[in-house]
Amino acid sequence: MLSNRKMYSILNRHQKKTGFKPLPVVIIGNGPSGICLSYLLSGYTPYFKRESLHPHPILQKKLEEAPHVSILDQDLEYLSEGLEGRSHSPVSLLFDTLLRPDTDFGGTAESVLTWWHETDRAIPHLVLGRNPPGGAWHSIEGSMVTLSRGEWMGLPDLQFKDWLRQKKRGLRNNRATAEDIAQYYQHYVMKKGLQKNFRSGTVVTSVRKVSAESISNHVQEDLQKSDSLWNFTEEGMEVFQVDGFVKTVQGDKEPFSIYAENVVLATGTYDSPTWLGVKGENLSYVHHQLSALEEAVKNNSIGITSDPVLIVGAGLTAADAILFAHHCNIPVIHVFRRRVSDPGLIFNQLPKMMYPEYHKVHQMMKEQSAAYAGPYECYVSLPEHHVLSFGKDKKCIFQDKNGYQKAYKVSMALVLTGSNPNLSFLPNNGIDLAMDSDQPVNPKRNPIDVDPFTYECTQEKGLYALGPLAGDNFVRFVQGGALAAASSLLKKANKNPP
């Protein structure tokens, strides 16, 4: 990967060399969505493999109608019609079933796609990200095992299990560690020759539409002197200005400013953990990320003899924290708002055979409530409770559904109740783009409103949203958003064969 200093100079050299001519596409976020879109915009083009047979007969018939036409150039709405599965997005279901035809039924049928590298169809683009390629996967504790099966973490035309086999490793219970996945995504970018489009260590601080009139005079002069194709005589011409900084090795922040005809938001939701909004939540012993517990164990600041660790939440991150603490023999108090039998609880939706460790946490939640002693030492479950306050003396007050209060002394508290995307670089934090424009963007309850077949924001043309921002929360399904966006961007750039 390039050094940050080089990245900074490349970002600015791009602008100088082109006389501030805008890039066709800037992608913000370099996780699986951003990587997959970069692959598709780099000229890698999917076609139906003629000799293959898809288990879905109607889809097979449609695919046979135009095998010589790339999937990117076909009518995605027509192809995806009638497909069913674990995603609400029709194009996500389409791309997933083309890549993994019968995976939901435990099958191992090969992809019905063949990939051609058609360099004349490539669209110039940049992918900006804080971490190395792989995005938030680099921020997750490396030994954590994924919820999704290993093969579902893979990207087009390089199977995850094949890469793992090359490392002489196997999948544990069909699932992979976060460290493996982060390495695989970095390897994918290198193997497919995409690294020239990636700029790590970049933080975007502002994305806004600008017109010719609003751009400073010296930039306009540069434009007039250059052979720019950016025609400012066209009335009402608008592009996106993307501002930010590159973090150098010395810790400096070098600013950059680039212009783009289209911007793709692929930042995920790992940035901004949800707060409860209760008194004392900003005290130093209250944390909002699992890494704080790992750090405390590493530093020996908590251990077997410590007061319990408070874990708030009933999702998979909370379960990971409980498993980690249990493994280290650290006592836990577990507080969550739902009933243990609530069908909306993630544990009630997971097959027991495939997720034995999460099933164990669910058993603990059921059998070890504070009301009666259960078989699990060092763990107390408080279902249907919520936190009222965190005290300076590390005493936490909880309240149950009947209004009764309890107080516990803890060593540290972890509030793990989900996270929200950080869209502070957008006007009004991106709220105007959401389905409900009175509420913040939330991947589960209030995603960005996008066209289901292009992933372009309905409220802002030229702006696209992928992955959790658009409501696609699993890696296997974020790739369909990339397919839809790439198809739309290729049409705009006239990179479509007739």
GROMACS .gro file of C-alpha atoms in nm, residues 73-492:
model
  420
   73ASP     CA    1  -2.603  -0.411  -1.889
   74GLN     CA    2  -2.917  -0.617  -1.839
   75ASP     CA    3  -3.243  -0.513  -1.677
   76LEU     CA    4  -3.175  -0.590  -1.309
   77GLU     CA    5  -3.540  -0.545  -1.216
   78TYR     CA    6  -3.643  -0.810  -1.471
   79LEU     CA    7  -3.371  -1.056  -1.364
   80SER     CA    8  -3.444  -1.022  -0.991
   81GLU     CA    9  -3.822  -1.045  -1.018
   82GLY     CA   10  -3.965  -1.334  -0.815
   83LEU     CA   11  -3.650  -1.414  -0.615
   84GLU     CA   12  -3.690  -1.477  -0.243
   85GLY     CA   13  -3.437  -1.495   0.039
   86ARG     CA   14  -3.291  -1.333   0.348
   87SER     CA   15  -3.266  -0.981   0.209
   88HIS     CA   16  -3.529  -0.719   0.127
   89SER     CA   17  -3.323  -0.594  -0.168
   90PRO     CA   18  -3.410  -0.759  -0.502
   91VAL     CA   19  -3.067  -0.689  -0.658
   92SER     CA   20  -2.889  -0.821  -0.347
   93LEU     CA   21  -3.084  -1.147  -0.380
   94LEU     CA   22  -3.003  -1.160  -0.751
   95PHE     CA   23  -2.626  -1.113  -0.717
   96ASP     CA   24  -2.607  -1.347  -0.418
   97THR     CA   25  -2.791  -1.627  -0.600
   98LEU     CA   26  -2.569  -1.579  -0.908
   99LEU     CA   27  -2.254  -1.604  -0.694
  100ARG     CA   28  -2.383  -1.875  -0.453
  101PRO     CA   29  -2.678  -2.047  -0.627
  102ASP     CA   30  -2.808  -2.275  -0.349
  103THR     CA   31  -2.615  -2.173  -0.038
  104ASP     CA   32  -2.924  -2.122   0.179
  105PHE     CA   33  -3.011  -2.489   0.129
  106GLY     CA   34  -2.663  -2.604   0.227
  107GLY     CA   35  -2.566  -2.657  -0.135
  108THR     CA   36  -2.224  -2.589  -0.286
  109ALA     CA   37  -2.321  -2.522  -0.649
  110GLU     CA   38  -2.061  -2.308  -0.825
  111SER     CA   39  -2.125  -1.952  -0.934
  112VAL     CA   40  -2.303  -1.922  -1.271
  113LEU     CA   41  -2.096  -1.612  -1.353
  114THR     CA   42  -1.778  -1.581  -1.552
  115TRP     CA   43  -1.568  -1.264  -1.523
  116TRP     CA   44  -1.400  -1.077  -1.808
  117HIS     CA   45  -1.158  -0.791  -1.749
  118GLU     CA   46  -1.272  -0.534  -2.008
  119THR     CA   47  -1.039  -0.241  -1.942
  120ASP     CA   48  -1.219  -0.013  -2.189
  121ARG     CA   49  -1.522  -0.024  -1.956
  122ALA     CA   50  -1.329   0.094  -1.650
  123ILE     CA   51  -1.443   0.419  -1.486
  124PRO     CA   52  -1.179   0.632  -1.306
  125HIS     CA   53  -1.255   0.641  -0.933
  126LEU     CA   54  -1.102   0.676  -0.587
  127VAL     CA   55  -1.186   0.479  -0.272
  128LEU     CA   56  -1.120   0.675   0.048
  129GLY     CA   57  -1.096   0.502   0.387
  130ARG     CA   58  -0.953   0.553   0.736
  131ASN     CA   59  -0.823   0.195   0.768
  132PRO     CA   60  -0.648  -0.035   0.520
  133PRO     CA   61  -0.887  -0.197   0.267
  134GLY     CA   62  -1.142  -0.398   0.465
  135GLY     CA   63  -1.275  -0.101   0.662
  136ALA     CA   64  -1.412  -0.176   1.008
  137TRP     CA   65  -1.294  -0.538   0.994
  138HIS     CA   66  -0.953  -0.401   1.098
  139SER     CA   67  -1.106  -0.252   1.416
  140ILE     CA   68  -1.266  -0.576   1.537
  141GLU     CA   69  -1.075  -0.801   1.778
  142GLY     CA   70  -0.896  -1.047   1.551
  143SER     CA   71  -1.001  -1.373   1.716
  144MET     CA   72  -1.376  -1.290   1.707
  145VAL     CA   73  -1.568  -1.539   1.494
  146THR     CA   74  -1.815  -1.401   1.240
  147LEU     CA   75  -2.188  -1.455   1.253
  148SER     CA   76  -2.197  -1.530   0.882
  149ARG     CA   77  -2.059  -1.849   0.733
  150GLY     CA   78  -1.709  -1.807   0.595
  151GLU     CA   79  -1.804  -1.848   0.230
  152TRP     CA   80  -2.061  -1.569   0.268
  153MET     CA   81  -1.781  -1.321   0.347
  154GLY     CA   82  -1.621  -1.370   0.006
  155LEU     CA   83  -1.610  -1.119  -0.280
  156PRO     CA   84  -1.663  -1.194  -0.652
  157ASP     CA   85  -1.423  -1.428  -0.833
  158LEU     CA   86  -1.200  -1.514  -0.536
  159GLN     CA   87  -1.361  -1.760  -0.297
  160PHE     CA   88  -1.281  -1.699   0.069
  161LYS     CA   89  -1.238  -2.071   0.141
  162ASP     CA   90  -0.987  -2.106  -0.145
  163TRP     CA   91  -0.781  -1.817  -0.003
  164LEU     CA   92  -0.799  -1.974   0.344
  165ARG     CA   93  -0.686  -2.309   0.204
  166GLN     CA   94  -0.379  -2.141   0.055
  167LYS     CA   95  -0.296  -2.025   0.407
  168LYS     CA   96  -0.327  -2.391   0.516
  169ARG     CA   97  -0.619  -2.301   0.739
  170GLY     CA   98  -0.973  -2.429   0.769
  171LEU     CA   99  -1.303  -2.274   0.872
  172ARG     CA  100  -1.399  -2.321   1.237
  173ASN     CA  101  -1.757  -2.448   1.240
  174ASN     CA  102  -1.788  -2.307   0.884
  175ARG     CA  103  -1.710  -1.961   1.018
  176ALA     CA  104  -1.409  -1.729   1.001
  177THR     CA  105  -1.224  -1.495   1.236
  178ALA     CA  106  -1.230  -1.117   1.193
  179GLU     CA  107  -0.851  -1.121   1.141
  180ASP     CA  108  -0.881  -1.368   0.851
  181ILE     CA  109  -1.150  -1.156   0.688
  182ALA     CA  110  -0.953  -0.830   0.723
  183GLN     CA  111  -0.649  -1.000   0.563
  184TYR     CA  112  -0.860  -1.152   0.286
  185TYR     CA  113  -1.003  -0.810   0.189
  186GLN     CA  114  -0.652  -0.659   0.175
  187HIS     CA  115  -0.532  -0.954  -0.034
  188TYR     CA  116  -0.833  -0.919  -0.267
  189VAL     CA  117  -0.749  -0.554  -0.344
  190MET     CA  118  -0.387  -0.646  -0.429
  191LYS     CA  119  -0.473  -0.965  -0.622
  192LYS     CA  120  -0.728  -0.786  -0.841
  193GLY     CA  121  -0.495  -0.488  -0.901
  194LEU     CA  122  -0.729  -0.235  -0.739
  195GLN     CA  123  -0.476  -0.074  -0.503
  196LYS     CA  124  -0.412   0.223  -0.734
  197ASN     CA  125  -0.769   0.337  -0.661
  198PHE     CA  126  -0.742   0.306  -0.281
  199ARG     CA  127  -0.629   0.580  -0.042
  200SER     CA  128  -0.603   0.461   0.319
  201GLY     CA  129  -0.558   0.694   0.615
  202THR     CA  130  -0.802   0.946   0.466
  203VAL     CA  131  -1.078   1.111   0.667
  204VAL     CA  132  -1.358   1.289   0.480
  205THR     CA  133  -1.486   1.597   0.665
  206SER     CA  134  -1.730   1.743   0.410
  207VAL     CA  135  -1.927   1.642   0.101
  208ARG     CA  136  -2.139   1.910  -0.063
  209LYS     CA  137  -2.278   2.004  -0.402
  210VAL     CA  138  -2.109   2.308  -0.555
  211SER     CA  139  -2.181   2.510  -0.866
  212ALA     CA  140  -1.948   2.707  -1.094
  213GLU     CA  141  -2.036   3.034  -0.923
  214SER     CA  142  -1.941   2.911  -0.576
  215ILE     CA  143  -1.592   2.788  -0.666
  216SER     CA  144  -1.310   3.029  -0.583
  217ASN     CA  145  -1.164   3.251  -0.858
  218HIS     CA  146  -0.818   3.091  -0.868
  219VAL     CA  147  -0.976   2.748  -0.930
  220GLN     CA  148  -1.187   2.893  -1.210
  221GLU     CA  149  -0.873   3.047  -1.365
  222ASP     CA  150  -0.700   2.707  -1.350
  223LEU     CA  151  -1.001   2.557  -1.523
  224GLN     CA  152  -0.995   2.812  -1.802
  225LYS     CA  153  -0.622   2.757  -1.863
  226SER     CA  154  -0.653   2.377  -1.862
  227ASP     CA  155  -0.800   2.146  -2.121
  228SER     CA  156  -1.069   2.054  -1.870
  229LEU     CA  157  -1.384   1.889  -1.998
  230TRP     CA  158  -1.570   2.047  -1.708
  231ASN     CA  159  -1.780   2.294  -1.897
  232PHE     CA  160  -1.865   2.585  -1.669
  233THR     CA  161  -2.060   2.762  -1.937
  234GLU     CA  162  -2.333   2.504  -1.882
  235GLU     CA  163  -2.583   2.678  -1.661
  236GLY     CA  164  -2.653   2.520  -1.325
  237MET     CA  165  -2.363   2.273  -1.359
  238GLU     CA  166  -2.310   2.112  -1.017
  239VAL     CA  167  -2.060   1.859  -0.886
  240PHE     CA  168  -1.963   1.731  -0.542
  241GLN     CA  169  -1.673   1.883  -0.351
  242VAL     CA  170  -1.515   1.627  -0.118
  243ASP     CA  171  -1.291   1.775   0.153
  244GLY     CA  172  -1.087   1.597   0.415
  245PHE     CA  173  -0.739   1.518   0.535
  246VAL     CA  174  -0.476   1.246   0.508
  247LYS     CA  175  -0.305   1.134   0.827
  248THR     CA  176   0.072   1.128   0.775
  249VAL     CA  177   0.317   0.896   0.952
  250GLN     CA  178   0.430   1.194   1.162
  251GLY     CA  179   0.073   1.243   1.282
  252ASP     CA  180   0.012   1.554   1.072
  253LYS     CA  181  -0.315   1.614   0.891
  254GLU     CA  182  -0.264   1.711   0.528
  255PRO     CA  183  -0.585   1.858   0.380
  256PHE     CA  184  -0.722   1.762   0.040
  257SER     CA  185  -1.010   1.876  -0.176
  258ILE     CA  186  -1.136   1.682  -0.478
  259TYR     CA  187  -1.435   1.716  -0.710
  260ALA     CA  188  -1.658   1.430  -0.823
  261GLU     CA  189  -1.955   1.387  -1.054
  262ASN     CA  190  -2.085   1.104  -0.833
  263VAL     CA  191  -2.020   1.017  -0.468
  264VAL     CA  192  -2.088   0.674  -0.317
  265LEU     CA  193  -2.142   0.648   0.059
  266ALA     CA  194  -2.011   0.312   0.181
  267THR     CA  195  -1.904   0.400   0.535
  268GLY     CA  196  -2.093   0.128   0.724
  269THR     CA  197  -2.211   0.186   1.080
  270TYR     CA  198  -1.918   0.094   1.301
  271ASP     CA  199  -1.813   0.454   1.367
  272SER     CA  200  -2.058   0.581   1.623
  273PRO     CA  201  -2.172   0.351   1.908
  274THR     CA  202  -2.520   0.418   2.046
  275TRP     CA  203  -2.540   0.587   2.386
  276LEU     CA  204  -2.816   0.527   2.639
  277GLY     CA  205  -2.838   0.897   2.725
  278VAL     CA  206  -2.841   0.843   3.103
  279LYS     CA  207  -2.667   1.026   3.387
  280GLY     CA  208  -2.300   0.939   3.433
  281GLU     CA  209  -2.259   0.772   3.094
  282ASN     CA  210  -1.957   0.994   3.019
  283LEU     CA  211  -1.765   0.872   3.329
  284SER     CA  212  -1.428   0.712   3.256
  285TYR     CA  213  -1.529   0.357   3.353
  286VAL     CA  214  -1.821   0.352   3.105
  287HIS     CA  215  -1.721   0.234   2.755
  288HIS     CA  216  -1.905   0.179   2.427
  289GLN     CA  217  -1.673  -0.064   2.250
  290LEU     CA  218  -1.574  -0.423   2.316
  291SER     CA  219  -1.206  -0.336   2.267
  292ALA     CA  220  -1.212  -0.155   2.606
  293LEU     CA  221  -1.268  -0.489   2.783
  294GLU     CA  222  -0.990  -0.659   2.586
  295GLU     CA  223  -0.757  -0.371   2.673
  296ALA     CA  224  -0.846  -0.386   3.045
  297VAL     CA  225  -0.775  -0.761   3.056
  298LYS     CA  226  -0.445  -0.713   2.871
  299ASN     CA  227  -0.340  -0.442   3.121
  300ASN     CA  228  -0.448  -0.656   3.418
  301SER     CA  229  -0.668  -0.369   3.536
  302ILE     CA  230  -0.954  -0.618   3.578
  303GLY     CA  231  -0.944  -0.989   3.654
  304ILE     CA  232  -1.099  -1.279   3.846
  305THR     CA  233  -1.115  -1.087   4.176
  306SER     CA  234  -1.252  -0.762   4.033
  307ASP     CA  235  -1.603  -0.632   4.085
  308PRO     CA  236  -1.829  -0.752   3.801
  309VAL     CA  237  -1.817  -0.600   3.454
  310LEU     CA  238  -2.153  -0.458   3.353
  311ILE     CA  239  -2.259  -0.547   2.997
  312VAL     CA  240  -2.563  -0.365   2.859
  313GLY     CA  241  -2.734  -0.498   2.545
  314ALA     CA  242  -2.867  -0.820   2.394
  315GLY     CA  243  -2.708  -0.830   2.050
  316LEU     CA  244  -2.412  -1.024   1.918
  317THR     CA  245  -2.149  -0.773   2.032
  318ALA     CA  246  -2.282  -0.799   2.388
  319ALA     CA  247  -2.271  -1.180   2.352
  320ASP     CA  248  -1.909  -1.160   2.229
  321ALA     CA  249  -1.822  -0.951   2.538
  322ILE     CA  250  -1.989  -1.209   2.768
  323LEU     CA  251  -1.801  -1.496   2.601
  324PHE     CA  252  -1.472  -1.307   2.631
  325ALA     CA  253  -1.530  -1.227   3.001
  326HIS     CA  254  -1.645  -1.586   3.068
  327HIS     CA  255  -1.328  -1.719   2.904
  328CYS     CA  256  -1.119  -1.493   3.134
  329ASN     CA  257  -1.324  -1.588   3.445
  330ILE     CA  258  -1.433  -1.227   3.494
  331PRO     CA  259  -1.769  -1.182   3.671
  332VAL     CA  260  -2.047  -1.026   3.460
  333ILE     CA  261  -2.377  -0.849   3.525
  334HIS     CA  262  -2.582  -0.853   3.206
  335VAL     CA  263  -2.864  -0.600   3.166
  336PHE     CA  264  -3.103  -0.593   2.869
  337ARG     CA  265  -3.451  -0.456   2.799
  338ARG     CA  266  -3.615  -0.749   2.618
  339ARG     CA  267  -3.765  -1.073   2.747
  340VAL     CA  268  -3.538  -1.374   2.694
  341SER     CA  269  -3.814  -1.536   2.486
  342ASP     CA  270  -3.870  -1.227   2.268
  343PRO     CA  271  -3.875  -1.348   1.902
  344GLY     CA  272  -3.700  -1.025   1.802
  345LEU     CA  273  -3.395  -1.124   2.007
  346ILE     CA  274  -3.119  -1.232   1.765
  347PHE     CA  275  -3.050  -1.552   1.964
  348ASN     CA  276  -3.402  -1.676   1.891
  349GLN     CA  277  -3.329  -1.649   1.518
  350LEU     CA  278  -2.998  -1.839   1.502
  351PRO     CA  279  -2.976  -2.215   1.430
  352LYS     CA  280  -2.835  -2.383   1.745
  353MET     CA  281  -2.611  -2.625   1.556
  354MET     CA  282  -2.432  -2.351   1.366
  355TYR     CA  283  -2.390  -2.106   1.654
  356PRO     CA  284  -2.322  -2.314   1.967
  357GLU     CA  285  -2.140  -2.035   2.156
  358TYR     CA  286  -2.425  -1.785   2.106
  359HIS     CA  287  -2.673  -2.055   2.207
  360LYS     CA  288  -2.469  -2.093   2.528
  361VAL     CA  289  -2.502  -1.719   2.602
  362HIS     CA  290  -2.876  -1.745   2.542
  363GLN     CA  291  -2.893  -2.037   2.789
  364MET     CA  292  -2.706  -1.827   3.046
  365MET     CA  293  -2.947  -1.537   2.991
  366LYS     CA  294  -3.241  -1.774   3.056
  367GLU     CA  295  -3.107  -1.972   3.348
  368GLN     CA  296  -2.900  -1.729   3.550
  369SER     CA  297  -3.131  -1.441   3.635
  370ALA     CA  298  -3.072  -1.252   3.960
  371ALA     CA  299  -3.400  -1.397   4.092
  372TYR     CA  300  -3.257  -1.748   4.133
  373ALA     CA  301  -2.917  -1.914   4.124
  374GLY     CA  302  -2.830  -2.099   3.808
  375PRO     CA  303  -2.547  -2.326   3.697
  376TYR     CA  304  -2.322  -2.049   3.562
  377GLU     CA  305  -2.087  -1.892   3.812
  378CYS     CA  306  -1.971  -1.532   3.775
  379TYR     CA  307  -2.272  -1.432   3.562
  380VAL     CA  308  -2.600  -1.262   3.652
  381SER     CA  309  -2.875  -1.196   3.396
  382LEU     CA  310  -3.117  -0.904   3.440
  383PRO     CA  311  -3.377  -0.931   3.158
  384GLU     CA  312  -3.635  -0.655   3.116
  385HIS     CA  313  -3.416  -0.407   3.306
  386HIS     CA  314  -3.271  -0.075   3.199
  387VAL     CA  315  -2.994   0.146   3.337
  388LEU     CA  316  -3.108   0.457   3.524
  389SER     CA  317  -2.765   0.601   3.608
  390PHE     CA  318  -2.392   0.541   3.644
  391GLY     CA  319  -2.248   0.673   3.970
  392LYS     CA  320  -1.903   0.824   4.030
  393ASP     CA  321  -1.848   0.552   4.293
  394LYS     CA  322  -1.901   0.292   4.014
  395LYS     CA  323  -2.244   0.206   4.152
  396CYS     CA  324  -2.500   0.152   3.878
  397ILE     CA  325  -2.875   0.182   3.932
  398PHE     CA  326  -3.110  -0.039   3.727
  399GLN     CA  327  -3.488  -0.052   3.708
  400ASP     CA  328  -3.704  -0.352   3.619
  401LYS     CA  329  -4.035  -0.358   3.429
  402ASN     CA  330  -4.232  -0.314   3.755
  403GLY     CA  331  -4.040  -0.003   3.854
  404TYR     CA  332  -3.826  -0.172   4.122
  405GLN     CA  333  -3.468  -0.046   4.144
  406LYS     CA  334  -3.143  -0.232   4.213
  407ALA     CA  335  -2.788  -0.105   4.267
  408TYR     CA  336  -2.467  -0.291   4.181
  409LYS     CA  337  -2.101  -0.196   4.221
  410VAL     CA  338  -1.902  -0.269   3.903
  411SER     CA  339  -1.542  -0.247   3.786
  412MET     CA  340  -1.630  -0.120   3.438
  413ALA     CA  341  -1.939  -0.085   3.220
  414LEU     CA  342  -1.978  -0.173   2.851
  415VAL     CA  343  -2.279  -0.025   2.672
  416LEU     CA  344  -2.310  -0.242   2.360
  417THR     CA  345  -2.651  -0.155   2.219
  418GLY     CA  346  -2.557  -0.110   1.853
  419SER     CA  347  -2.400   0.169   1.655
  420ASN     CA  348  -2.505   0.443   1.418
  421PRO     CA  349  -2.330   0.568   1.106
  422ASN     CA  350  -2.121   0.881   1.142
  423LEU     CA  351  -2.246   1.105   0.860
  424SER     CA  352  -2.121   1.431   1.011
  425PHE     CA  353  -1.951   1.511   0.677
  426LEU     CA  354  -2.292   1.549   0.510
  427PRO     CA  355  -2.523   1.850   0.544
  428ASN     CA  356  -2.756   1.796   0.843
  429ASN     CA  357  -2.577   1.462   0.918
  430GLY     CA  358  -2.751   1.304   0.618
  431ILE     CA  359  -3.091   1.311   0.790
  432ASP     CA  360  -3.255   1.462   0.480
  433LEU     CA  361  -3.157   1.148   0.284
  434ALA     CA  362  -3.324   0.900   0.523
  435MET     CA  363  -3.658   0.724   0.474
  436ASP     CA  364  -3.792   0.930   0.764
  437SER     CA  365  -3.625   1.269   0.727
  438ASP     CA  366  -3.718   1.368   1.084
  439GLN     CA  367  -3.497   1.094   1.237
  440PRO     CA  368  -3.122   1.015   1.219
  441VAL     CA  369  -3.006   0.753   0.969
  442ASN     CA  370  -3.015   0.406   1.125
  443PRO     CA  371  -2.929   0.085   0.934
  444LYS     CA  372  -3.216  -0.118   1.081
  445ARG     CA  373  -3.490   0.136   1.151
  446ASN     CA  374  -3.426   0.429   0.917
  447PRO     CA  375  -3.184   0.363   0.629
  448ILE     CA  376  -3.105   0.609   0.350
  449ASP     CA  377  -3.383   0.611   0.090
  450VAL     CA  378  -3.236   0.469  -0.233
  451ASP     CA  379  -3.374   0.347  -0.563
  452PRO     CA  380  -3.373  -0.036  -0.521
  453PHE     CA  381  -3.230  -0.095  -0.871
  454THR     CA  382  -2.959   0.176  -0.882
  455TYR     CA  383  -2.892   0.256  -0.512
  456GLU     CA  384  -2.894   0.625  -0.603
  457CYS     CA  385  -3.036   0.843  -0.323
  458THR     CA  386  -3.390   0.948  -0.407
  459GLN     CA  387  -3.330   1.292  -0.250
  460GLU     CA  388  -2.993   1.370  -0.413
  461LYS     CA  389  -2.901   1.269  -0.766
  462GLY     CA  390  -2.539   1.165  -0.810
  463LEU     CA  391  -2.518   1.048  -0.448
  464TYR     CA  392  -2.535   0.671  -0.385
  465ALA     CA  393  -2.551   0.470  -0.061
  466LEU     CA  394  -2.440   0.107  -0.015
  467GLY     CA  395  -2.430  -0.152   0.262
  468PRO     CA  396  -2.579  -0.088   0.607
  469LEU     CA  397  -2.653   0.276   0.515
  470ALA     CA  398  -2.903   0.142   0.260
  471GLY     CA  399  -3.031  -0.132   0.492
  472ASP     CA  400  -2.806  -0.419   0.368
  473ASN     CA  401  -2.644  -0.547   0.686
  474PHE     CA  402  -2.468  -0.867   0.577
  475VAL     CA  403  -2.153  -0.887   0.360
  476ARG     CA  404  -2.311  -1.140   0.124
  477PHE     CA  405  -2.590  -0.892   0.045
  478VAL     CA  406  -2.396  -0.562   0.028
  479GLN     CA  407  -2.250  -0.680  -0.302
  480GLY     CA  408  -2.586  -0.650  -0.479
  481GLY     CA  409  -2.587  -0.278  -0.398
  482ALA     CA  410  -2.245  -0.251  -0.563
  483LEU     CA  411  -2.381  -0.430  -0.872
  484ALA     CA  412  -2.680  -0.191  -0.891
  485ALA     CA  413  -2.463   0.120  -0.844
  486ALA     CA  414  -2.202   0.002  -1.097
  487SER     CA  415  -2.474  -0.067  -1.354
  488SER     CA  416  -2.616   0.284  -1.302
  489LEU     CA  417  -2.273   0.454  -1.313
  490LEU     CA  418  -2.177   0.266  -1.633
  491LYS     CA  419  -2.495   0.387  -1.801
  492LYS     CA  420  -2.416   0.747  -1.697
   0.00000   0.00000   0.00000
